[in-house]
Tab-separated table of C-alpha atoms and ligand atoms in Angstrom:
chain	number	residue	atom	x	y	z
A	1	MET	CA	57.635	108.232	100.444
A	2	GLN	CA	54.452	109.124	100.378
A	3	ALA	CA	53.836	105.126	99.900
A	4	PHE	CA	55.590	104.500	102.863
A	5	SER	CA	53.343	106.763	105.185
A	6	ARG	CA	50.586	104.038	105.807
A	7	PRO	CA	49.186	104.321	109.620
A	8	LEU	CA	49.171	101.007	110.953
A	9	ALA	CA	45.161	100.463	110.613
A	10	ARG	CA	45.079	100.427	107.055
A	11	ILE	CA	47.650	97.209	107.284
A	12	ALA	CA	45.056	94.403	107.082
A	13	PRO	CA	45.434	91.981	109.957
A	14	ARG	CA	46.014	89.097	107.972
A	15	ASN	CA	49.270	90.912	106.796
A	16	LEU	CA	50.997	91.762	109.872
A	17	SER	CA	50.092	88.036	111.605
A	18	ARG	CA	51.958	86.808	109.007
A	19	ALA	CA	54.564	89.127	108.932
A	20	ALA	CA	54.939	87.731	112.825
A	21	ALA	CA	55.466	83.973	111.720
A	22	LEU	CA	57.987	84.906	109.156
A	23	SER	CA	59.702	87.289	111.921
A	24	THR	CA	63.086	86.133	113.365
A	25	TRP	CA	62.067	87.201	116.640
A	26	SER	CA	58.270	84.872	116.627
A	27	ALA	CA	59.569	82.817	118.831
A	28	VAL	CA	60.938	85.679	121.449
A	29	PRO	CA	58.909	84.876	124.766
A	30	ALA	CA	57.816	87.800	126.506
A	31	GLY	CA	59.592	88.501	129.582
A	32	PRO	CA	58.557	89.455	133.459
A	33	PRO	CA	58.922	93.215	134.553
A	34	ASP	CA	61.878	93.921	136.990
A	35	PRO	CA	60.995	93.011	140.381
A	36	ILE	CA	62.476	96.797	141.444
A	37	LEU	CA	62.585	98.783	138.144
A	38	GLY	CA	59.498	97.411	137.026
A	39	VAL	CA	57.564	98.850	139.731
A	40	THR	CA	58.607	102.320	138.821
A	41	GLU	CA	57.945	101.795	134.879
A	42	ALA	CA	54.290	100.564	136.373
A	43	PHE	CA	53.731	103.875	138.789
A	44	LYS	CA	54.851	105.941	135.600
A	45	ALA	CA	52.189	104.714	133.559
A	46	ASP	CA	49.382	105.220	136.503
A	47	LYS	CA	47.988	108.378	135.518
A	48	ASP	CA	46.122	108.876	138.580
A	49	PRO	CA	47.552	112.238	141.002
A	50	ARG	CA	47.433	110.942	144.162
A	51	LYS	CA	50.354	107.948	142.935
A	52	ILE	CA	52.798	107.491	145.181
A	53	ASN	CA	56.072	105.384	144.144
A	54	LEU	CA	57.735	103.210	146.989
A	55	GLY	CA	59.616	100.901	145.345
A	56	VAL	CA	62.319	102.604	144.311
A	57	GLY	CA	65.713	103.057	146.614
A	58	ALA	CA	65.763	106.790	145.389
A	59	TYR	CA	65.884	109.752	148.394
A	60	ARG	CA	63.574	112.198	148.037
A	61	ASP	CA	63.198	115.395	150.252
A	62	GLU	CA	60.154	117.406	150.808
A	63	ASN	CA	59.974	118.755	147.174
A	64	ALA	CA	60.580	116.954	144.412
A	65	THR	CA	63.663	118.502	142.297
A	66	ASN	CA	63.074	118.744	138.228
A	67	PRO	CA	64.804	118.046	136.721
A	68	ASP	CA	65.671	114.707	138.701
A	69	LYS	CA	68.840	112.787	138.781
A	70	GLU	CA	67.079	109.513	139.479
A	71	TYR	CA	67.580	106.775	137.349
A	72	LEU	CA	66.824	106.487	133.514
A	73	PRO	CA	64.161	103.015	132.899
A	74	ILE	CA	66.687	100.068	131.960
A	75	THR	CA	66.273	100.801	128.369
A	76	GLY	CA	66.661	104.695	129.356
A	77	LEU	CA	65.283	108.098	128.301
A	78	PRO	CA	62.326	107.527	126.144
A	79	GLU	CA	62.321	110.973	124.538
A	80	PHE	CA	65.804	109.961	123.457
A	81	THR	CA	65.178	106.595	122.172
A	82	LYS	CA	62.451	107.694	120.211
A	83	ALA	CA	64.322	110.461	118.721
A	84	ALA	CA	67.508	108.534	117.729
A	85	VAL	CA	64.827	106.198	116.123
A	86	LYS	CA	63.644	108.563	114.017
A	87	LEU	CA	67.031	109.950	112.839
A	88	ALA	CA	68.730	106.634	111.968
A	89	TYR	CA	65.438	104.896	109.681
A	90	GLY	CA	63.543	108.408	108.494
A	91	GLU	CA	60.642	109.703	109.591
A	92	ASP	CA	58.447	107.709	107.286
A	93	SER	CA	59.818	104.091	107.936
A	94	ILE	CA	57.388	101.444	107.522
A	95	PRO	CA	58.166	99.716	111.507
A	96	LEU	CA	58.838	103.199	113.064
A	97	GLN	CA	55.119	104.199	112.161
A	98	HIS	CA	53.842	100.859	113.088
A	99	ASN	CA	55.373	100.831	115.947
A	100	ALA	CA	57.696	97.964	115.187
A	101	ILE	CA	61.179	99.154	116.462
A	102	ALA	CA	62.403	97.529	119.500
A	103	VAL	CA	64.902	100.059	121.134
A	104	THR	CA	66.637	100.450	123.962
A	105	GLN	CA	69.509	103.254	124.863
A	106	SER	CA	73.331	102.163	125.149
A	107	ILE	CA	76.591	103.025	126.603
A	108	SER	CA	77.515	104.501	123.459
A	109	GLY	CA	78.046	102.465	120.420
A	110	THR	CA	79.748	100.196	122.072
A	111	GLY	CA	77.366	99.097	124.569
A	112	ALA	CA	75.042	99.234	121.244
A	113	LEU	CA	76.820	96.525	120.012
A	114	ARG	CA	77.327	94.140	123.116
A	115	ILE	CA	73.429	94.306	123.854
A	116	GLY	CA	72.869	93.757	120.682
A	117	GLY	CA	75.540	90.515	120.659
A	118	ALA	CA	74.262	89.313	123.614
A	119	PHE	CA	70.606	89.502	122.320
A	120	LEU	CA	71.755	87.240	119.084
A	121	ALA	CA	73.335	85.099	121.332
A	122	ARG	CA	70.733	84.255	123.239
A	123	PHE	CA	67.705	84.538	120.972
A	124	TYR	CA	69.172	84.755	117.428
A	125	PRO	CA	66.974	81.532	116.392
A	126	ASN	CA	70.172	80.388	113.660
A	127	THR	CA	73.647	80.334	113.674
A	128	LYS	CA	75.448	81.726	115.976
A	129	THR	CA	77.813	83.085	113.455
A	130	ILE	CA	78.637	86.846	113.030
A	131	TYR	CA	80.791	87.805	109.948
A	132	LEU	CA	82.938	91.109	110.360
A	133	PRO	CA	84.357	92.796	107.286
A	134	ASN	CA	88.059	92.206	106.981
A	135	PRO	CA	89.150	94.663	108.201
A	136	SER	CA	86.792	96.086	110.960
A	137	TRP	CA	87.126	98.449	114.334
A	138	GLY	CA	89.696	96.655	116.179
A	139	ASN	CA	87.066	95.836	119.362
A	140	HIS	CA	84.546	94.253	116.697
A	141	THR	CA	86.003	91.030	117.452
A	142	PRO	CA	86.124	91.390	121.278
A	143	ILE	CA	82.677	92.463	121.605
A	144	PHE	CA	80.640	89.109	119.385
A	145	ARG	CA	83.363	87.389	120.884
A	146	ASP	CA	82.618	88.087	124.581
A	147	SER	CA	79.298	88.211	123.736
A	148	GLY	CA	78.800	84.470	123.284
A	149	LEU	CA	79.128	84.547	119.124
A	150	GLU	CA	81.549	82.658	116.818
A	151	VAL	CA	83.495	85.559	114.699
A	152	LYS	CA	84.531	85.731	111.276
A	153	GLN	CA	85.551	87.582	108.310
A	154	TYR	CA	84.606	88.302	104.931
A	155	ARG	CA	86.339	90.166	102.389
A	156	TYR	CA	86.352	94.333	102.217
A	157	TYR	CA	89.032	95.605	101.256
A	158	ASP	CA	91.590	95.571	98.695
A	159	LYS	CA	95.257	96.703	99.146
A	160	THR	CA	95.749	97.379	95.641
A	161	THR	CA	92.887	99.230	94.735
A	162	VAL	CA	92.969	101.104	97.915
A	163	GLY	CA	89.293	100.289	97.661
A	164	LEU	CA	86.123	97.876	97.479
A	165	ASP	CA	86.740	94.214	96.828
A	166	PHE	CA	83.430	94.444	95.838
A	167	ALA	CA	83.846	90.892	94.127
A	168	GLY	CA	85.765	89.307	97.057
A	169	LEU	CA	83.058	90.471	99.089
A	170	LYS	CA	80.293	89.999	97.057
A	171	GLU	CA	81.404	86.127	96.608
A	172	ASP	CA	81.908	85.672	100.735
A	173	LEU	CA	78.274	86.641	101.238
A	174	LYS	CA	77.060	84.229	98.750
A	175	ASN	CA	79.125	81.665	100.531
A	176	MET	CA	77.744	81.926	103.870
A	177	PRO	CA	75.971	79.396	105.403
A	178	GLU	CA	72.179	80.253	105.158
A	179	GLN	CA	70.653	82.994	108.506
A	180	SER	CA	74.619	83.780	109.326
A	181	ILE	CA	74.400	86.999	110.849
A	182	VAL	CA	76.353	90.072	109.025
A	183	LEU	CA	78.193	93.137	110.220
A	184	LEU	CA	77.852	96.224	108.194
A	185	HIS	CA	79.276	99.585	108.843
A	186	ALA	CA	76.582	101.637	107.670
A	187	CYS	CA	78.713	104.570	106.411
A	188	ALA	CA	82.181	105.686	107.056
A	189	HIS	CA	83.906	102.540	107.285
A	190	ASN	CA	86.564	102.295	110.082
A	191	PRO	CA	89.313	101.721	109.012
A	192	THR	CA	89.523	101.956	105.703
A	193	GLY	CA	87.539	105.414	105.074
A	194	VAL	CA	86.096	103.028	101.946
A	195	ASP	CA	82.207	102.483	101.488
A	196	PRO	CA	79.814	100.742	98.924
A	197	THR	CA	77.722	102.913	96.435
A	198	PRO	CA	74.864	103.411	97.167
A	199	GLU	CA	74.270	100.386	94.369
A	200	GLN	CA	76.484	98.575	95.305
A	201	TRP	CA	74.176	98.546	98.780
A	202	ILE	CA	71.295	97.450	96.733
A	203	GLU	CA	73.296	94.733	95.890
A	204	ILE	CA	74.394	93.545	99.034
A	205	SER	CA	71.335	93.640	100.390
A	206	ASP	CA	69.620	91.708	97.348
A	207	ILE	CA	72.162	88.899	97.942
A	208	ILE	CA	71.573	89.118	101.966
A	209	GLN	CA	67.769	88.609	101.295
A	210	GLU	CA	68.778	85.804	98.862
A	211	LYS	CA	71.159	83.891	101.782
A	212	LYS	CA	68.164	84.641	104.462
A	213	LEU	CA	71.332	86.626	106.265
A	214	PHE	CA	70.621	89.134	109.157
A	215	PRO	CA	72.150	91.986	108.614
A	216	PHE	CA	73.215	94.000	111.648
A	217	PHE	CA	74.686	97.896	110.843
A	218	ASP	CA	77.032	99.397	113.546
A	219	MET	CA	76.477	103.109	112.594
A	220	ALA	CA	78.666	105.328	114.299
A	221	TYR	CA	79.777	107.739	111.894
A	222	GLN	CA	75.798	109.076	110.920
A	223	GLY	CA	76.533	112.629	109.517
A	224	PHE	CA	80.481	112.271	109.475
A	225	ALA	CA	80.709	110.673	105.879
A	226	SER	CA	78.641	113.015	103.794
A	227	GLY	CA	78.251	115.944	106.260
A	228	SER	CA	74.355	114.768	106.091
A	229	THR	CA	72.804	112.488	108.585
A	230	THR	CA	70.113	111.871	105.850
A	231	HIS	CA	72.404	110.555	103.107
A	232	ASP	CA	74.646	108.414	105.567
A	233	ALA	CA	71.284	106.765	107.246
A	234	PHE	CA	70.829	105.402	102.781
A	235	ALA	CA	72.137	102.346	103.905
A	236	VAL	CA	69.783	101.014	106.557
A	237	ARG	CA	67.228	103.113	104.774
A	238	HIS	CA	67.092	101.188	102.050
A	239	PHE	CA	67.368	97.668	104.098
A	240	VAL	CA	64.524	98.408	105.863
A	241	LYS	CA	62.361	99.398	103.079
A	242	ALA	CA	63.149	96.618	101.142
A	243	GLY	CA	62.050	94.125	103.762
A	244	HIS	CA	65.026	93.207	105.716
A	245	GLN	CA	64.931	92.783	109.403
A	246	ILE	CA	67.809	94.715	110.883
A	247	ALA	CA	69.747	95.102	113.937
A	248	LEU	CA	71.419	98.422	114.327
A	249	ALA	CA	73.700	99.927	117.125
A	250	GLN	CA	73.796	103.921	117.226
A	251	SER	CA	76.391	105.809	118.651
A	252	PHE	CA	76.223	109.552	119.828
A	253	ALA	CA	79.840	110.029	120.370
A	254	LYS	CA	81.166	111.563	117.203
A	255	ASN	CA	78.394	113.451	115.448
A	256	MET	CA	77.080	114.909	118.505
A	257	GLY	CA	80.798	115.663	120.466
A	258	LEU	CA	79.521	113.224	123.533
A	259	TYR	CA	81.847	110.671	123.578
A	260	GLY	CA	82.603	110.932	127.174
A	261	GLU	CA	78.632	110.941	128.155
A	262	ARG	CA	78.012	107.754	126.711
A	263	VAL	CA	74.862	108.297	124.685
A	264	GLY	CA	74.236	105.251	122.329
A	265	ALA	CA	71.143	103.061	120.980
A	266	PHE	CA	70.691	99.263	120.073
A	267	SER	CA	67.352	98.397	118.171
A	268	LEU	CA	65.766	95.610	116.229
A	269	THR	CA	62.756	96.083	113.451
A	270	THR	CA	59.934	93.013	114.410
A	271	ALA	CA	57.203	92.522	112.992
A	272	ASP	CA	54.354	94.310	115.226
A	273	PRO	CA	53.729	96.083	118.473
A	274	GLU	CA	53.022	93.234	120.223
A	275	GLU	CA	56.439	91.521	119.261
A	276	LYS	CA	58.432	94.529	119.692
A	277	ALA	CA	56.996	94.512	123.944
A	278	ARG	CA	58.588	90.863	123.730
A	279	VAL	CA	61.003	91.782	122.705
A	280	GLU	CA	61.967	95.246	123.902
A	281	SER	CA	61.170	93.036	127.420
A	282	GLN	CA	64.424	90.733	126.686
A	283	LEU	CA	66.766	93.792	126.157
A	284	LYS	CA	65.842	94.587	129.539
A	285	ILE	CA	66.323	91.452	131.148
A	286	VAL	CA	69.883	91.731	128.937
A	287	VAL	CA	70.219	95.441	130.392
A	288	ARG	CA	69.445	94.726	133.752
A	289	PRO	CA	72.323	92.671	134.895
A	290	MET	CA	74.776	94.263	133.026
A	291	TYR	CA	74.626	98.183	134.366
A	292	SER	CA	71.021	98.486	135.577
A	293	ASN	CA	70.059	101.115	133.478
A	294	PRO	CA	72.171	104.296	131.338
A	295	PRO	CA	73.477	107.587	132.472
A	296	LEU	CA	71.540	110.454	132.064
A	297	HIS	CA	73.032	113.679	131.328
A	298	GLY	CA	74.065	112.763	127.655
A	299	ALA	CA	71.234	111.157	126.360
A	300	ARG	CA	69.028	114.131	128.355
A	301	ILE	CA	71.140	116.510	125.776
A	302	ALA	CA	70.818	114.576	122.948
A	303	SER	CA	67.087	114.133	123.592
A	304	THR	CA	67.032	118.503	123.783
A	305	VAL	CA	69.121	118.987	120.725
A	306	LEU	CA	67.209	116.664	118.677
A	307	GLY	CA	63.430	117.609	119.475
A	308	ASN	CA	63.873	121.135	119.136
A	309	HIS	CA	63.887	122.529	115.344
A	310	LYS	CA	66.043	125.141	116.054
A	311	LEU	CA	68.722	123.350	117.969
A	312	TYR	CA	68.319	120.339	115.596
A	313	LYS	CA	69.377	122.919	112.295
A	314	GLU	CA	72.259	124.293	114.529
A	315	TRP	CA	73.311	120.766	115.073
A	316	HIS	CA	72.990	119.281	111.804
A	317	GLY	CA	75.042	122.492	110.394
A	318	GLU	CA	77.976	122.117	112.621
A	319	VAL	CA	77.933	118.479	111.487
A	320	GLU	CA	78.438	119.974	107.859
A	321	ASN	CA	81.216	121.830	108.921
A	322	MET	CA	82.690	118.802	110.133
A	323	ALA	CA	82.615	116.575	107.061
A	324	ASN	CA	83.463	119.721	105.411
A	325	ARG	CA	86.452	120.504	107.445
A	326	ILE	CA	87.894	117.267	107.323
A	327	ILE	CA	87.121	116.692	103.533
A	328	SER	CA	89.482	120.078	103.074
A	329	MET	CA	92.207	118.135	105.597
A	330	ARG	CA	92.301	115.550	103.013
A	331	HIS	CA	92.568	117.754	100.110
A	332	ARG	CA	95.833	119.470	101.796
A	333	LEU	CA	97.355	116.326	103.001
A	334	HIS	CA	96.847	114.741	99.084
A	335	ASP	CA	98.221	118.188	97.732
A	336	ASN	CA	101.314	118.391	99.944
A	337	LEU	CA	102.234	114.915	99.822
A	338	VAL	CA	102.475	115.189	95.647
A	339	ALA	CA	103.687	118.812	95.906
A	340	GLN	CA	106.635	117.312	98.031
A	341	GLY	CA	107.178	114.569	95.071
A	342	THR	CA	106.528	111.324	98.073
A	343	PRO	CA	106.716	108.674	96.258
A	344	GLY	CA	103.202	106.391	95.936
A	345	GLU	CA	99.583	106.566	94.862
A	346	TRP	CA	98.005	108.996	97.306
A	347	LYS	CA	94.458	109.420	95.506
A	348	HIS	CA	92.768	107.533	97.978
A	349	ILE	CA	93.387	110.187	100.536
A	350	THR	CA	90.892	112.532	98.954
A	351	SER	CA	88.190	109.176	97.698
A	352	GLN	CA	88.025	107.213	101.277
A	353	ILE	CA	85.515	109.062	103.593
A	354	GLY	CA	84.484	109.705	107.298
A	355	MET	CA	86.373	110.709	109.881
A	356	PHE	CA	89.424	108.333	108.797
A	357	SER	CA	92.223	107.480	106.288
A	358	PHE	CA	93.856	104.043	105.695
A	359	THR	CA	97.480	106.040	104.410
A	360	GLY	CA	98.694	102.641	102.969
A	361	LEU	CA	101.707	103.453	105.299
A	362	THR	CA	103.253	100.707	106.375
A	363	GLN	CA	104.419	99.292	110.628
A	364	PRO	CA	107.697	100.233	110.129
A	365	GLN	CA	106.722	104.179	108.641
A	366	THR	CA	104.160	104.271	111.841
A	367	LYS	CA	106.665	103.165	114.074
A	368	VAL	CA	109.611	106.104	112.846
A	369	LEU	CA	107.049	108.491	112.670
A	370	ALA	CA	106.280	107.688	116.362
A	371	ASP	CA	110.016	107.674	116.903
A	372	LYS	CA	111.197	110.214	115.125
A	373	ALA	CA	108.464	112.907	114.503
A	374	HIS	CA	106.540	112.801	117.511
A	375	ILE	CA	103.507	111.469	115.339
A	376	TYR	CA	101.036	108.712	116.462
A	377	MET	CA	98.569	107.226	114.857
A	378	THR	CA	97.634	102.629	115.102
A	379	SER	CA	100.243	100.626	113.434
A	380	ASP	CA	97.556	99.724	110.679
A	381	GLY	CA	98.482	103.243	109.171
A	382	ARG	CA	95.050	104.617	109.890
A	383	ILE	CA	94.988	108.279	110.847
A	384	SER	CA	92.044	110.265	112.194
A	385	MET	CA	91.525	113.130	109.679
A	386	ALA	CA	90.067	115.311	112.302
A	387	GLY	CA	93.122	115.105	114.683
A	388	LEU	CA	94.615	117.293	111.172
A	389	ASN	CA	94.226	121.224	111.550
A	390	SER	CA	96.281	124.011	109.589
A	391	HIS	CA	98.553	124.377	112.274
A	392	ASN	CA	99.486	120.866	112.321
A	393	ILE	CA	99.157	119.386	107.943
A	394	ASP	CA	102.263	121.079	107.354
A	395	TYR	CA	104.555	119.521	109.537
A	396	PHE	CA	102.477	116.137	109.338
A	397	SER	CA	102.372	115.789	105.155
A	398	GLU	CA	106.408	116.741	105.460
A	399	SER	CA	107.185	114.297	107.820
A	400	VAL	CA	105.063	111.391	106.302
A	401	SER	CA	106.870	112.594	103.001
A	402	LYS	CA	110.028	111.903	104.596
A	403	ALA	CA	108.854	108.668	106.400
A	404	VAL	CA	108.138	107.424	103.108
A	405	LYS	CA	111.236	108.437	101.267
A	406	GLY	CA	113.271	106.844	103.802
A	407	LEU	CA	114.886	109.701	105.331
A	408	LEU	CA	113.401	110.377	108.652
B	501	PGU	N1	81.322	101.076	115.780
B	501	PGU	C1	82.696	101.739	115.354
B	501	PGU	C2	82.959	101.834	113.753
B	501	PGU	C3	83.865	102.975	115.720
B	501	PGU	O1	84.555	103.350	115.320
B	501	PGU	C4	83.933	103.077	117.673
B	501	PGU	C5	84.211	103.703	117.695
B	501	PGU	C6	82.612	102.494	118.005
B	501	PGU	C7	81.387	101.965	117.490
B	501	PGU	C8	81.639	102.931	119.304
B	501	PGU	O2	82.427	103.890	119.574
B	501	PGU	P1	81.721	104.654	121.296
B	501	PGU	O3	82.681	105.270	121.734
B	501	PGU	O4	81.365	103.832	121.800
B	501	PGU	O5	80.298	105.064	120.793
B	501	PGU	N2	86.007	103.927	117.482
B	501	PGU	C9	86.641	104.832	117.506
B	501	PGU	C10	87.039	105.420	119.413
B	501	PGU	C11	88.340	104.545	119.809
B	501	PGU	C12	87.480	103.148	120.229
B	501	PGU	O6	88.069	102.428	119.925
B	501	PGU	O7	86.961	103.181	121.323
B	501	PGU	C13	88.135	104.674	116.788
B	501	PGU	O8	88.658	105.244	116.934
B	501	PGU	O9	87.931	103.781	115.978
């Protein structure tokens, strides 16, 4: 880890400019500041005690209230985005230490993906095709299609083994046109609950490097897979260490329980602080006509928790409890199904990780479960394990068992 904690000053300027020339974002031009919110930015940066901001239409009385509910900057609450990036990339990440990560707050993970899609559609200098794993979260295709990218798929899941189709995945990566964009679920793949092992991630990273593909990580479940936010960030951190430039969408919906507050972040690693500033200026120009600036309350909660040692520890303990409760439900479900003599192989229930289990139930079985047993799940047989608890697990297991036996 020590090797990565070099301060910026010790990196030879020659190396930095070489990195900039090779960077995906070297041709992104600096955008102009926003005519209205740019004034607030200039005001905030001004250190003079006599300063007055008459730029933005926000009512103030004779005495300023604190904390206020005024608009955030276009890229969100700086304390929050800083903490979000640290959580994902790790404190010792080289681009983080070099102030080379462009970041904006987003309307949760969905908004982060959408900003990323729009930014890539506008500035990615190569083919505008993004490859999604098959299957993927159902909203990925419309998000990227509506962002202006062409959406294709790569093999991911093997029905016969109920596991990763690693050979198919590698072959598809190798056959992609160079410099295509590849979406990767950072951990707790949705809907399958099947993740590559660390060794497999390293191989994937190598192929992506050889083929000059551009990795775009969706990290909606950091902490949910293993109970450790560090462990779950393995893929993201490995790719960055291996020298990839990446895009990253983060959601705080699940790991902080901030679903409806819509807290997320989108970031891009860049070559250096100068490039980061150019990229951020263009992220602002993407965001401003979409929703102007992000919601404040949830970002304040997240940055308070992430920025306070005691609260951080308490929160991380809760993440661990959530992950462990899900794992214990997996075991109960598996054991119940086996004990009830349910036809089929159910080991995947415990080997899959994260919030979801891809049960293998067929569409007619999911329909009969809803119609006869009042149990609802997506028609691909995906269940959110978190919806199971000690009160309903036995009823659920019995109903599934009956559905599989054709007795419902
Ligand atoms: N990426 C993945 C892989 C997801 O599973 C989800 C949420 C998101 C991003 C976006 O979450 P945000 O709430 O915008 O941060 N998927 C859940 C939630 C329901 C939904 O479809 O939006 C799910 O059940 O698949």
